XYZ file of C-alpha atoms in Angstrom:
702
model
C -2.708 -59.703 -78.321
C 0.073 -57.246 -77.638
C -1.308 -54.430 -75.493
C 1.867 -52.544 -74.677
C 5.515 -52.340 -75.532
C 6.293 -54.264 -72.371
C 4.046 -57.039 -73.652
C 5.827 -56.722 -76.975
C 9.173 -57.200 -75.251
C 7.830 -60.254 -73.459
C 6.529 -61.646 -76.758
C 9.932 -61.227 -78.371
C 11.562 -63.161 -75.567
C 9.009 -65.946 -75.503
C 8.437 -66.537 -79.213
C 11.563 -68.669 -79.659
C 10.351 -70.832 -76.754
C 6.631 -71.223 -77.261
C 6.233 -70.322 -80.911
C 6.736 -73.821 -82.220
C 4.512 -75.470 -79.626
C 1.574 -73.108 -79.024
C 1.201 -71.978 -82.602
C 1.893 -75.444 -83.981
C 4.765 -74.218 -86.159
C 6.915 -77.234 -86.876
C 8.084 -76.931 -90.495
C 11.070 -74.966 -91.719
C 8.675 -72.565 -93.470
C 6.689 -72.015 -90.282
C 9.875 -71.440 -88.309
C 10.884 -68.818 -90.864
C 7.609 -67.013 -90.209
C 8.418 -66.946 -86.506
C 11.888 -65.585 -87.289
C 10.354 -62.817 -89.388
C 7.898 -61.945 -86.610
C 10.728 -61.742 -84.130
C 12.709 -59.468 -86.457
C 9.729 -57.151 -86.942
C 9.118 -56.936 -83.215
C 12.774 -56.283 -82.566
C 12.675 -53.345 -84.941
C 9.698 -51.978 -83.040
C 11.541 -52.436 -79.761
C 14.179 -50.005 -81.013
C 11.575 -47.306 -80.383
C 10.653 -48.774 -76.995
C 12.442 -46.132 -74.955
C 10.922 -43.257 -76.897
C 7.491 -43.811 -75.380
C 8.469 -44.995 -71.903
C 7.876 -41.593 -70.267
C 9.729 -42.602 -67.098
C 10.433 -39.716 -64.730
C 12.862 -39.170 -61.916
C 11.617 -39.975 -58.437
C 14.049 -37.755 -56.548
C 17.796 -37.230 -56.361
C 19.716 -39.405 -53.892
C 23.063 -39.559 -55.691
C 24.857 -36.818 -57.585
C 27.687 -38.002 -59.787
C 30.300 -35.399 -60.636
C 32.366 -36.108 -63.730
C 35.599 -34.161 -63.362
C 36.710 -34.715 -66.952
C 38.125 -37.156 -69.484
C 41.799 -37.077 -68.586
C 43.153 -40.478 -67.529
C 46.538 -42.162 -67.288
C 45.018 -45.251 -68.998
C 43.185 -45.801 -72.272
C 40.951 -48.840 -71.682
C 39.040 -50.424 -74.570
C 35.776 -50.531 -72.569
C 35.794 -46.874 -71.421
C 32.375 -45.319 -72.067
C 33.727 -41.793 -71.484
C 36.511 -42.239 -74.023
C 39.104 -41.017 -71.521
C 42.835 -41.009 -72.255
C 46.077 -39.237 -71.241
C 45.227 -36.678 -73.943
C 41.824 -35.824 -72.481
C 41.301 -32.049 -72.531
C 37.731 -31.710 -71.225
C 38.458 -31.192 -67.536
C 36.769 -29.200 -64.805
C 38.112 -25.772 -63.868
C 38.189 -24.381 -60.320
C 35.411 -21.811 -60.903
C 33.067 -24.560 -62.054
C 34.001 -26.721 -59.063
C 33.292 -23.840 -56.668
C 29.795 -23.315 -58.068
C 28.992 -27.037 -57.962
C 30.205 -27.361 -54.370
C 28.186 -24.356 -53.237
C 25.049 -25.868 -54.749
C 25.779 -29.327 -53.301
C 25.996 -27.892 -49.789
C 22.422 -26.660 -50.146
C 20.994 -29.950 -51.410
C 19.867 -32.891 -49.306
C 21.444 -35.820 -51.158
C 22.739 -39.085 -49.743
C 25.912 -39.412 -51.764
C 28.314 -37.509 -53.981
C 30.114 -39.783 -56.434
C 33.302 -38.332 -57.945
C 34.343 -39.874 -61.229
C 36.082 -39.205 -64.553
C 38.238 -40.094 -66.541
C 40.541 -40.580 -63.631
C 39.325 -38.050 -61.002
C 42.574 -38.402 -59.032
C 44.314 -36.508 -61.845
C 42.036 -33.480 -61.509
C 43.231 -30.953 -58.878
C 39.625 -30.212 -57.959
C 39.166 -33.697 -56.465
C 40.918 -32.690 -53.245
C 38.848 -29.512 -53.149
C 35.577 -31.479 -53.425
C 36.610 -33.902 -50.683
C 37.757 -31.243 -48.214
C 34.686 -29.060 -48.756
C 32.011 -31.764 -48.702
C 33.144 -34.746 -46.626
C 31.749 -33.403 -43.346
C 28.298 -32.960 -44.921
C 28.005 -35.716 -47.569
C 29.024 -39.306 -48.113
C 31.833 -39.093 -50.649
C 32.920 -41.863 -53.012
C 35.744 -41.734 -55.532
C 35.956 -43.979 -58.590
C 39.549 -44.673 -59.490
C 41.512 -46.979 -61.761
C 43.836 -47.510 -58.740
C 47.091 -47.327 -60.742
C 46.993 -43.513 -60.793
C 47.622 -43.639 -57.055
C 51.066 -45.107 -57.837
C 52.060 -41.881 -59.587
C 54.231 -39.813 -57.174
C 52.221 -36.615 -57.775
C 49.098 -38.288 -56.367
C 50.569 -40.463 -53.605
C 49.209 -38.094 -50.948
C 45.652 -38.958 -51.990
C 45.677 -42.187 -49.952
C 46.126 -40.215 -46.739
C 43.480 -37.699 -47.806
C 40.944 -40.455 -48.536
C 41.419 -41.949 -45.085
C 41.288 -38.614 -43.255
C 37.907 -37.820 -44.817
C 36.460 -41.367 -44.719
C 36.094 -41.457 -48.501
C 34.656 -44.625 -50.034
C 37.005 -45.912 -52.712
C 35.566 -47.700 -55.750
C 38.496 -49.256 -57.598
C 38.417 -50.824 -61.022
C 39.840 -54.347 -61.301
C 38.423 -56.280 -64.288
C 40.019 -59.577 -63.300
C 41.876 -61.309 -60.490
C 44.349 -62.572 -63.085
C 47.229 -60.453 -64.341
C 47.111 -61.200 -68.064
C 43.348 -60.718 -68.303
C 43.474 -57.338 -66.566
C 46.451 -56.144 -68.590
C 44.772 -57.163 -71.870
C 42.007 -54.665 -71.158
C 43.889 -51.905 -69.409
C 47.553 -52.074 -70.382
C 50.852 -53.680 -69.414
C 51.645 -53.947 -65.684
C 48.292 -52.448 -64.671
C 47.433 -55.513 -62.601
C 50.658 -55.426 -60.581
C 50.276 -51.707 -59.913
C 46.645 -52.169 -58.905
C 47.610 -54.902 -56.444
C 50.303 -52.652 -54.942
C 47.751 -49.917 -54.268
C 45.175 -52.353 -52.894
C 47.757 -53.614 -50.410
C 48.528 -50.045 -49.354
C 44.824 -49.366 -48.927
C 44.427 -52.509 -46.811
C 47.332 -51.343 -44.645
C 45.468 -48.074 -44.051
C 42.332 -49.908 -42.962
C 40.444 -50.003 -46.259
C 38.490 -53.206 -46.706
C 38.236 -53.486 -42.928
C 36.702 -50.344 -41.471
C 37.050 -47.934 -44.378
C 34.997 -48.937 -47.397
C 36.778 -50.373 -50.422
C 34.679 -51.665 -53.316
C 35.974 -53.166 -56.548
C 34.467 -52.906 -60.015
C 34.381 -55.765 -62.515
C 33.895 -55.213 -66.250
C 33.890 -58.101 -68.757
C 36.975 -57.971 -70.965
C 35.017 -58.951 -74.082
C 31.666 -58.934 -75.851
C 29.760 -60.867 -73.202
C 27.706 -60.203 -70.086
C 28.986 -60.571 -66.521
C 28.485 -63.921 -64.808
C 26.455 -64.256 -61.619
C 27.613 -61.434 -59.349
C 27.486 -63.453 -56.109
C 29.655 -66.234 -57.517
C 32.011 -63.713 -59.083
C 32.371 -61.801 -55.818
C 33.093 -65.019 -53.915
C 35.839 -65.926 -56.418
C 37.334 -62.433 -56.233
C 37.265 -62.492 -52.459
C 38.867 -65.917 -52.178
C 41.544 -65.483 -54.843
C 42.599 -61.988 -53.828
C 42.902 -63.072 -50.210
C 44.553 -66.401 -51.034
C 47.086 -65.174 -53.592
C 47.567 -61.492 -52.725
C 46.333 -61.207 -49.125
C 43.884 -58.473 -50.151
C 40.475 -57.738 -48.620
C 37.643 -55.610 -49.984
C 34.010 -54.885 -49.088
C 31.877 -55.417 -52.206
C 32.315 -56.301 -55.867
C 30.315 -54.256 -58.350
C 29.747 -56.194 -61.586
C 28.923 -53.810 -64.423
C 27.685 -54.516 -67.945
C 29.771 -52.854 -70.641
C 27.770 -50.177 -72.435
C 28.126 -50.135 -76.266
C 29.181 -46.499 -76.575
C 32.438 -44.676 -77.342
C 35.532 -46.908 -77.001
C 33.644 -50.097 -76.256
C 31.405 -49.562 -79.278
C 34.508 -49.090 -81.443
C 35.985 -52.257 -79.950
C 32.828 -54.188 -80.852
C 32.845 -52.797 -84.379
C 36.487 -53.757 -84.815
C 35.715 -57.298 -83.659
C 32.610 -57.436 -85.855
C 30.405 -58.243 -82.847
C 28.488 -55.018 -82.223
C 25.204 -56.343 -83.638
C 25.554 -59.600 -81.712
C 26.295 -57.766 -78.458
C 23.368 -55.357 -78.830
C 21.073 -58.302 -79.640
C 22.404 -59.965 -76.491
C 21.408 -56.922 -74.416
C 17.956 -56.847 -75.999
C 17.450 -60.579 -75.575
C 18.245 -60.446 -71.867
C 16.050 -57.412 -71.170
C 14.145 -57.708 -67.887
C 11.308 -55.207 -67.433
C 11.417 -55.780 -63.654
C 14.573 -53.619 -63.638
C 12.667 -50.511 -64.774
C 11.492 -49.739 -61.251
C 15.080 -49.624 -59.992
C 17.192 -48.209 -62.824
C 19.726 -45.780 -61.400
C 18.657 -42.819 -63.559
C 15.449 -42.542 -61.494
C 17.311 -41.146 -58.490
C 20.718 -40.136 -59.865
C 21.956 -36.942 -61.469
C 25.191 -36.687 -63.424
C 27.049 -33.370 -63.765
C 29.747 -32.848 -66.386
C 32.978 -30.854 -66.237
C 31.164 -27.688 -67.375
C 28.201 -28.043 -65.026
C 25.569 -29.384 -67.458
C 23.285 -32.122 -66.145
C 22.400 -35.607 -67.400
C 20.274 -38.534 -66.265
C 23.340 -40.744 -65.874
C 27.010 -41.019 -66.724
C 26.228 -42.899 -69.948
C 23.955 -40.149 -71.256
C 26.696 -37.717 -70.278
C 29.180 -39.688 -72.369
C 26.805 -39.433 -75.345
C 25.995 -35.750 -74.832
C 22.306 -36.421 -74.089
C 21.353 -33.766 -71.515
C 18.219 -33.880 -69.347
C 15.064 -32.969 -71.259
C 14.025 -29.365 -70.677
C 17.353 -28.510 -69.037
C 19.658 -28.730 -72.051
C 21.122 -25.244 -71.478
C 20.827 -25.064 -67.700
C 23.809 -25.361 -65.381
C 23.623 -27.424 -62.210
C 23.934 -24.464 -59.844
C 21.110 -22.521 -61.526
C 18.440 -25.226 -61.177
C 15.710 -25.352 -58.528
C 15.509 -29.006 -57.464
C 12.445 -28.562 -55.227
C 10.053 -30.289 -57.663
C 12.576 -31.786 -60.012
C 10.830 -34.666 -61.835
C 11.932 -34.433 -65.477
C 11.318 -37.181 -68.009
C 14.332 -39.450 -68.384
C 16.037 -39.677 -71.779
C 16.702 -43.183 -73.087
C 18.503 -44.785 -75.997
C 19.193 -48.341 -77.130
C 22.418 -48.504 -75.111
C 20.177 -48.290 -72.017
C 19.460 -51.993 -72.465
C 22.860 -52.495 -70.788
C 21.239 -51.378 -67.520
C 18.185 -53.647 -67.860
C 19.977 -56.945 -68.504
C 18.978 -59.865 -66.251
C 19.317 -58.545 -62.671
C 20.083 -55.064 -63.962
C 23.317 -53.105 -64.010
C 24.260 -49.721 -62.614
C 27.304 -47.841 -61.378
C 26.549 -49.427 -58.003
C 26.064 -53.011 -59.211
C 23.029 -55.218 -59.784
C 19.597 -53.653 -59.354
C 17.635 -56.756 -58.388
C 18.120 -59.530 -55.901
C 17.950 -63.107 -57.122
C 14.297 -63.486 -56.126
C 13.375 -60.323 -58.069
C 14.252 -61.884 -61.387
C 10.994 -62.912 -63.091
C 11.950 -63.328 -66.709
C 14.846 -64.781 -68.671
C 15.233 -64.977 -72.384
C 15.375 -68.420 -73.908
C 17.689 -69.096 -76.802
C 19.876 -72.012 -77.633
C 23.409 -73.088 -78.519
C 25.892 -71.167 -80.662
C 23.955 -68.218 -82.068
C 20.929 -68.809 -79.847
C 22.041 -69.299 -76.237
C 23.840 -66.329 -74.754
C 24.366 -67.904 -71.344
C 23.260 -70.825 -69.198
C 20.663 -68.534 -67.566
C 18.678 -68.713 -70.810
C 17.540 -72.309 -70.349
C 13.947 -73.366 -69.582
C 14.827 -76.500 -67.593
C 17.717 -77.504 -65.390
C 18.514 -80.361 -67.778
C 21.508 -78.637 -69.375
C 22.726 -76.958 -66.215
C 24.605 -78.703 -63.453
C 22.150 -79.771 -60.773
C 24.260 -82.030 -58.598
C 26.534 -80.656 -55.911
C 29.965 -79.720 -57.226
C 32.881 -81.490 -55.476
C 35.259 -79.248 -53.557
C 38.223 -80.160 -55.782
C 36.227 -78.871 -58.757
C 35.087 -75.726 -56.913
C 38.675 -74.902 -56.041
C 39.602 -75.010 -59.729
C 36.499 -73.239 -61.045
C 37.658 -69.912 -59.674
C 40.650 -70.094 -62.053
C 38.449 -70.407 -65.155
C 37.829 -67.313 -67.296
C 34.469 -65.665 -66.681
C 33.380 -65.765 -70.345
C 33.971 -69.517 -70.419
C 31.916 -69.888 -67.252
C 29.173 -67.619 -68.585
C 28.590 -69.801 -71.640
C 28.747 -73.178 -69.918
C 25.950 -75.710 -70.447
C 26.158 -78.999 -68.572
C 23.935 -81.341 -66.616
C 26.362 -82.785 -64.080
C 29.857 -82.683 -62.665
C 31.764 -85.356 -64.609
C 35.205 -84.738 -63.127
C 36.594 -87.745 -61.215
C 39.395 -87.809 -58.648
C 43.106 -88.629 -58.946
C 43.818 -87.337 -62.461
C 47.479 -86.320 -62.228
C 49.356 -87.106 -65.450
C 46.399 -88.549 -67.388
C 45.686 -88.117 -71.093
C 42.037 -87.054 -71.219
C 39.292 -86.045 -73.628
C 36.341 -83.718 -72.999
C 33.718 -84.881 -75.500
C 31.431 -82.003 -76.487
C 33.550 -79.440 -74.672
C 31.639 -76.282 -75.653
C 33.522 -73.210 -74.426
C 35.947 -75.427 -72.554
C 34.957 -75.128 -68.900
C 35.457 -78.814 -68.111
C 38.420 -79.027 -70.490
C 40.271 -76.384 -68.517
C 39.219 -77.939 -65.225
C 40.814 -81.179 -66.429
C 43.850 -79.232 -67.591
C 44.471 -77.985 -64.082
C 43.730 -81.350 -62.472
C 45.883 -83.522 -64.773
C 48.749 -81.092 -64.326
C 51.396 -79.975 -66.773
C 52.526 -83.577 -67.320
C 49.038 -84.592 -68.410
C 47.188 -83.570 -71.569
C 43.573 -82.734 -72.402
C 41.686 -82.584 -75.702
C 38.505 -80.550 -76.091
C 36.215 -81.872 -78.833
C 33.151 -80.030 -80.148
C 31.223 -79.344 -83.350
C 30.142 -75.771 -82.510
C 32.431 -73.131 -83.957
C 31.104 -70.254 -81.822
C 31.688 -72.220 -78.624
C 35.195 -73.310 -79.630
C 36.118 -69.736 -80.523
C 35.561 -68.786 -76.888
C 37.529 -71.825 -75.668
C 40.507 -71.161 -77.959
C 40.510 -67.411 -77.295
C 41.427 -67.974 -73.659
C 43.916 -70.827 -74.114
C 47.081 -68.794 -73.543
C 45.554 -66.955 -70.597
C 44.459 -70.177 -68.922
C 47.897 -71.737 -69.306
C 49.390 -68.588 -67.805
C 46.922 -68.642 -64.900
C 47.748 -72.291 -64.207
C 51.467 -71.478 -64.311
C 52.191 -73.898 -67.161
C 55.258 -73.313 -69.322
C 53.849 -75.452 -72.121
C 50.260 -75.949 -73.226
C 48.518 -79.124 -72.139
C 45.251 -78.451 -74.012
C 44.250 -78.791 -77.655
C 40.832 -78.251 -79.243
C 39.340 -80.237 -82.123
C 36.327 -79.170 -84.162
C 34.282 -82.086 -85.501
C 31.174 -84.118 -84.824
C 31.628 -86.492 -81.905
C 30.405 -89.276 -84.187
C 33.797 -88.885 -85.929
C 35.821 -89.492 -82.771
C 37.749 -92.417 -84.285
C 39.119 -90.132 -87.019
C 41.147 -88.267 -84.397
C 42.164 -90.839 -81.782
C 43.850 -94.195 -82.160
C 42.563 -97.206 -80.292
C 43.705 -97.390 -76.663
C 45.215 -93.882 -76.695
C 43.280 -92.212 -73.839
C 43.167 -92.692 -70.068
C 39.934 -90.791 -69.471
C 36.958 -89.542 -71.475
C 34.445 -87.198 -69.898
C 31.275 -85.702 -71.352
C 28.718 -83.285 -69.964
C 25.199 -83.501 -71.364
C 26.259 -84.139 -74.962
C 25.703 -87.807 -75.830
C 21.923 -87.312 -75.756
C 22.245 -84.750 -78.577
C 23.708 -87.304 -80.991
C 21.567 -89.426 -83.311
C 23.687 -92.582 -83.143
C 24.482 -92.869 -79.453
C 25.573 -96.500 -79.682
C 28.200 -95.633 -82.280
C 29.651 -92.861 -80.089
C 29.855 -95.080 -76.993
C 31.582 -97.824 -78.994
C 34.153 -95.314 -80.266
C 34.811 -94.093 -76.732
C 35.417 -97.688 -75.623
C 37.913 -98.258 -78.434
C 39.786 -95.015 -77.726
C 40.277 -95.878 -74.051
C 43.250 -97.884 -72.837
C 42.621 -100.941 -70.695
C 41.973 -99.559 -67.161
C 40.657 -96.380 -68.812
C 37.469 -94.664 -67.703
C 34.410 -93.062 -69.314
C 33.001 -90.674 -66.707
C 30.083 -88.644 -67.964
C 26.823 -86.894 -67.138
C 23.749 -87.011 -69.323
C 19.961 -86.889 -69.382
C 17.888 -90.071 -69.246
C 14.180 -90.857 -69.266
C 12.173 -93.424 -67.310
C 10.614 -94.674 -70.558
C 11.305 -94.508 -74.286
C 10.753 -90.962 -75.588
C 8.119 -90.751 -78.376
C 8.911 -89.345 -81.803
C 6.996 -86.068 -81.451
C 9.100 -85.153 -78.405
C 12.342 -86.180 -80.103
C 11.528 -83.941 -83.086
C 10.571 -80.897 -80.997
C 13.346 -78.329 -81.461
C 12.967 -76.775 -78.014
C 12.920 -80.086 -76.139
C 15.909 -81.334 -78.108
C 17.845 -78.147 -77.405
C 16.985 -78.492 -73.718
C 18.537 -82.028 -73.740
C 15.173 -83.750 -73.188
C 14.234 -84.811 -76.718
C 17.384 -86.889 -77.119
C 17.251 -88.546 -73.701
C 17.705 -92.324 -73.695
C 15.503 -94.686 -71.735
C 17.967 -95.786 -69.055
C 17.439 -99.526 -69.646
C 18.265 -98.971 -73.315
C 21.447 -97.191 -72.263
C 22.425 -100.162 -70.102
C 22.034 -102.470 -73.104
C 24.071 -100.182 -75.375
C 26.857 -99.819 -72.794
C 27.184 -103.591 -72.359
C 27.138 -104.173 -76.109
C 29.937 -101.616 -76.465
C 32.142 -103.385 -73.908
C 31.272 -101.529 -70.693
C 29.817 -104.566 -68.938
C 29.415 -103.065 -65.455
C 27.849 -99.589 -65.359
C 28.134 -97.629 -62.131
C 26.004 -94.626 -61.151
C 27.730 -91.769 -59.335
C 24.726 -89.493 -58.870
C 21.192 -88.924 -60.092
C 18.925 -85.872 -59.911
C 15.409 -85.451 -61.222
C 15.110 -82.676 -63.788
C 12.716 -79.835 -63.070
C 10.893 -77.836 -65.749
C 10.139 -74.158 -65.196
C 8.146 -73.518 -68.362
C 4.513 -74.789 -68.250
C 4.358 -75.166 -72.053
C 7.393 -77.461 -72.000
C 5.990 -79.351 -69.016
C 2.819 -80.029 -71.006
C 4.815 -81.238 -73.998
C 6.755 -83.888 -72.063
C 3.525 -85.365 -70.658
C 4.180 -88.016 -67.954
C 7.811 -88.716 -68.759
C 10.291 -88.247 -65.919
C 13.783 -87.083 -66.831
C 16.943 -87.503 -64.766
C 20.453 -86.110 -64.861
C 22.749 -89.071 -64.159
C 26.512 -89.260 -63.872
C 27.896 -92.661 -64.877
C 31.297 -94.240 -64.334
C 32.199 -96.888 -66.903
C 35.495 -98.765 -66.682
C 37.275 -100.444 -69.561
C 38.741 -103.453 -67.795
C 39.455 -106.884 -69.190
C 37.647 -109.609 -67.290
C 34.750 -107.579 -65.886
C 31.620 -109.728 -65.636
C 28.019 -108.747 -66.391
C 26.936 -109.528 -62.830
C 28.339 -109.095 -59.340
C 30.087 -112.336 -58.375
C 31.598 -113.305 -55.041
C 35.251 -114.401 -54.917
C 35.797 -113.491 -51.280
C 37.585 -110.179 -51.887
C 38.134 -107.557 -49.199
C 39.082 -103.960 -50.039
C 40.777 -101.546 -47.623
C 41.196 -97.874 -48.507
C 44.613 -96.677 -47.345
C 43.848 -92.997 -47.849
C 46.097 -90.532 -49.624
C 43.870 -89.283 -52.459
C 43.808 -85.465 -52.427
C 40.416 -84.071 -51.403
C 39.390 -87.545 -50.270
C 41.909 -88.590 -47.611
C 39.493 -90.427 -45.318
C 36.606 -91.426 -47.569
C 36.443 -92.479 -51.216
C 33.243 -92.817 -53.186
C 33.813 -95.276 -56.026
C 30.161 -94.987 -57.019
C 26.841 -94.291 -55.322
C 26.764 -97.686 -53.635
C 30.436 -98.180 -52.822
C 31.842 -95.786 -50.251
C 35.126 -96.749 -48.601
C 36.419 -95.336 -45.333
C 40.106 -95.249 -44.523
C 41.361 -98.457 -42.868
C 37.881 -100.022 -42.812
C 37.759 -103.461 -44.524
C 34.822 -103.945 -46.925
C 33.680 -107.110 -48.692
C 33.446 -106.437 -52.413
C 32.446 -108.321 -55.538
C 34.986 -109.414 -58.131
C 34.240 -106.504 -60.451
C 34.764 -103.920 -57.720
C 38.003 -105.632 -56.697
C 39.294 -105.377 -60.294
C 38.262 -101.691 -60.539
C 40.254 -100.885 -57.425
C 43.196 -103.225 -58.071
C 43.880 -102.487 -61.739
C 42.940 -98.823 -62.181
C 44.800 -95.671 -61.109
C 43.284 -96.236 -57.631
C 45.449 -99.353 -57.079
C 48.118 -97.585 -55.031
C 45.477 -96.309 -52.619
C 43.940 -99.728 -51.825
C 44.908 -103.031 -50.319
C 42.942 -105.855 -51.945
C 42.837 -109.177 -50.100
C 41.833 -112.246 -52.112
C 42.054 -113.625 -55.650
C 39.840 -115.235 -58.295
C 40.751 -118.877 -57.629
C 37.495 -119.807 -55.890
C 33.976 -118.644 -56.754
C 31.345 -118.403 -53.986
C 28.305 -117.586 -56.144
C 26.437 -114.331 -56.629
C 27.523 -111.409 -54.492
C 24.153 -110.820 -52.827
C 25.117 -107.769 -50.759
C 26.760 -105.873 -53.644
C 25.804 -102.238 -53.398
C 24.626 -102.502 -49.786
C 27.901 -101.965 -47.939
C 27.784 -98.295 -46.962
C 25.189 -96.817 -49.285
C 23.969 -93.314 -48.627
C 22.312 -92.703 -51.997
C 18.772 -93.976 -51.576
C 17.529 -91.703 -54.310
C 19.164 -93.796 -57.024
C 17.577 -97.088 -56.017
C 14.853 -96.789 -58.637
C 17.414 -96.856 -61.446
C 19.317 -99.773 -62.962
C 22.997 -100.523 -62.506
C 24.970 -103.576 -61.457
C 25.745 -102.160 -58.053
C 22.768 -99.842 -57.785
C 19.839 -102.287 -57.659
C-alpha cells in the first residue's frame, strides 16, 4: 500500500506501466479504472509539497536580484522583466546587502535580474566583493553591446567575474524567436569579444540553454557537445560549461503556455517526469535569494512569485542572524520544474547520469513525453550512429530530438539528389536528417498518423530549412496511416524509403511492404530498422498495450519477415546491423517469457533480375572510393565490406546491386552473366566483421 507521498508519486509513475499486467486490467473498462486512479493520485500530489517539511542545510550561494529592468522581453522570463521594469535596487539597499555579505562565509554571490548589467549597483557589488567572494553575473549578453555598458567587459575581467550568458540556441532564427530580432547576432558579437579577453579559456564563461517551447531540455551532455562543436565550427567561439534549465511555468512563460493552450500539458509533463532522487540536491537547500528591496526567498522562482521564506516574511537580509539559519523551504507546484529527470537549477542538472533511478513511462502522442520514458531499448536507437548522421544531428531542433523514438539508424550513404520517404516519421528527426543529406536538389516526405508528433515536425519546418541554408523547402509532411501509402505515391516514384521502428506497429505488415515495393523505382532502396523476434509472438503478448507500445508486441518472427519480403518482390534481403533488445522493467521481462527480441536494420533493393539465392557468375567488384564519409571502405551490408582498390569476388546479386544502383559510379565490376558457375558458396564470407548476426537469416548473412 501507499505509505508516503513519495510512494504515491512512484505509484503514479508506475501505474501506466504495470497496472495492466500486475492487476490484470485488460479491458477498456478496467483501463478506465486505472485512469481514474491516476487522476485521483495526481490531485493528491498537488498537495505533495505542503507536507514535505524540507529545511535548508546551510547557505553556500546568495543570489542577488537587482531588479526587473531588462533591454529584452523574452517569452520564457520567470521574473517578467522588460525595458519598462521599475522594481530596481537603490544604492542604500545595495550598501546594506554588501555590508552583510562581507560578514558571511558563503562560497558564491550570484548577481542576476532582469538584466543586472543595466543596474548601476552591479559595478558597486563587483568592486566591493570580488576580493572576498566568487562573483558570477547572469547576463543576456546583448546588453553588453549597448554603448553605456561597454566598459563592463573590462570590469568583469579585472575582477575575475564568472559570466553566465543566456543563449537558447546555436541557431539564429531559433534564438531570435524567443528573444527578439537580431539578438543572436549581437550575442555572438559579445561572445567573440569575451573570447578575445580570455573568457572561455582562463576566465570562466558559461552559457545557459532554455527550451524555446513547451518541452523539456534534451540530454545536457549531448546538448553541450552540440553547442561546443557548432559554436566553435561556425562562429569560432569557446565556452566552459552549458547550463540546461527547465522553463518554470510562472509569469511570462505561464502566459505563453496559456496562450498556446498547453499549460496543463506542460505541468503534467513536469509531474510525470518527477524524480524524488533530486530532493536531496535541490538548489533551495543551500541557496538564498535576495530581492531588490532586501527581502529573502528560498530561490529566484519563489522570489518571482512573491513567496518569501517562512518566518522571515518581513525581515530584511541585513537584519537576519544566519548562525543557525535552517528555515523550512516553501514549495509550490512550479517546483516540479526543478525535480524533472536529472533535476534543474540555476547551475544546471542536479544529478549525474548514474544518479537517475526513476523515469516515468508513457507512450506515443499524449503519453510519451520523451524517449527517456521508455521501458526497453526497443524504440530507442541502440546501434552506433554513423559519423555522417552525427554530423547532421547537431543541426536538428532540440524539441524534435527530445521526442524521437527509433530502434536503429536507417540512413544510408550517398543520398545527394534523391527523392525519399520517411515512413512513420514522428516528429521528423530522420526526415530532416534526410533533408540535409539529399540536399536542396533532393526532396523528402515525412509520413505519419500521429497528429501531435507531426505538429512538432511541421512547427520547425521553416527553421530547419533556414538552418540548412535552403532557399526553397525540400520537405513535406503527410498525415495518414502508413497502410494508405499508395493513396499518396504513384508507382515507381521514389528513390528511397526509410522507416525507423514503425512497421512492427502495423497490423497488415505484408500490405505495407508491398506498397513500399510498388512506390520504389527500379534500383530504389528500402532501408529500415525494426524489431524482430526469434519465434512467433503469441496472442497475449501482441494484445498487451505496454508491449505493443514498446515495439515488442508487434515484432515479426524474422523468418516470417523473410517470406513476406520475398513475396513482395524484395528477393534478396540484406542485414546491415543487429542488436539484442534489453528490458529494464522486470514486469515486462516476465511478460515476454523466453522470447528474444532484436533491433535489425535491413537493406532491400528493388532490382530487376535479382535471384532468390546467391549464384556465381564470376564477378569481381572493386571499390574506387569517393563516397563522402566512406572514402576507403564501404559497407554494403554486414557481410560485404569493400576496401578501396581491393578486388572482391561477389555473387550475381551483389554485382547487380553495385552496378545498377546509385553506387555504380563508385565501383568497377568485372564480369557478366553469360556463364553460370553454380552456387556462390563463399557469399557473405569475404571480409565479414559482424559475427553477431550469424544466427539470423539473410541471403548473404548465413
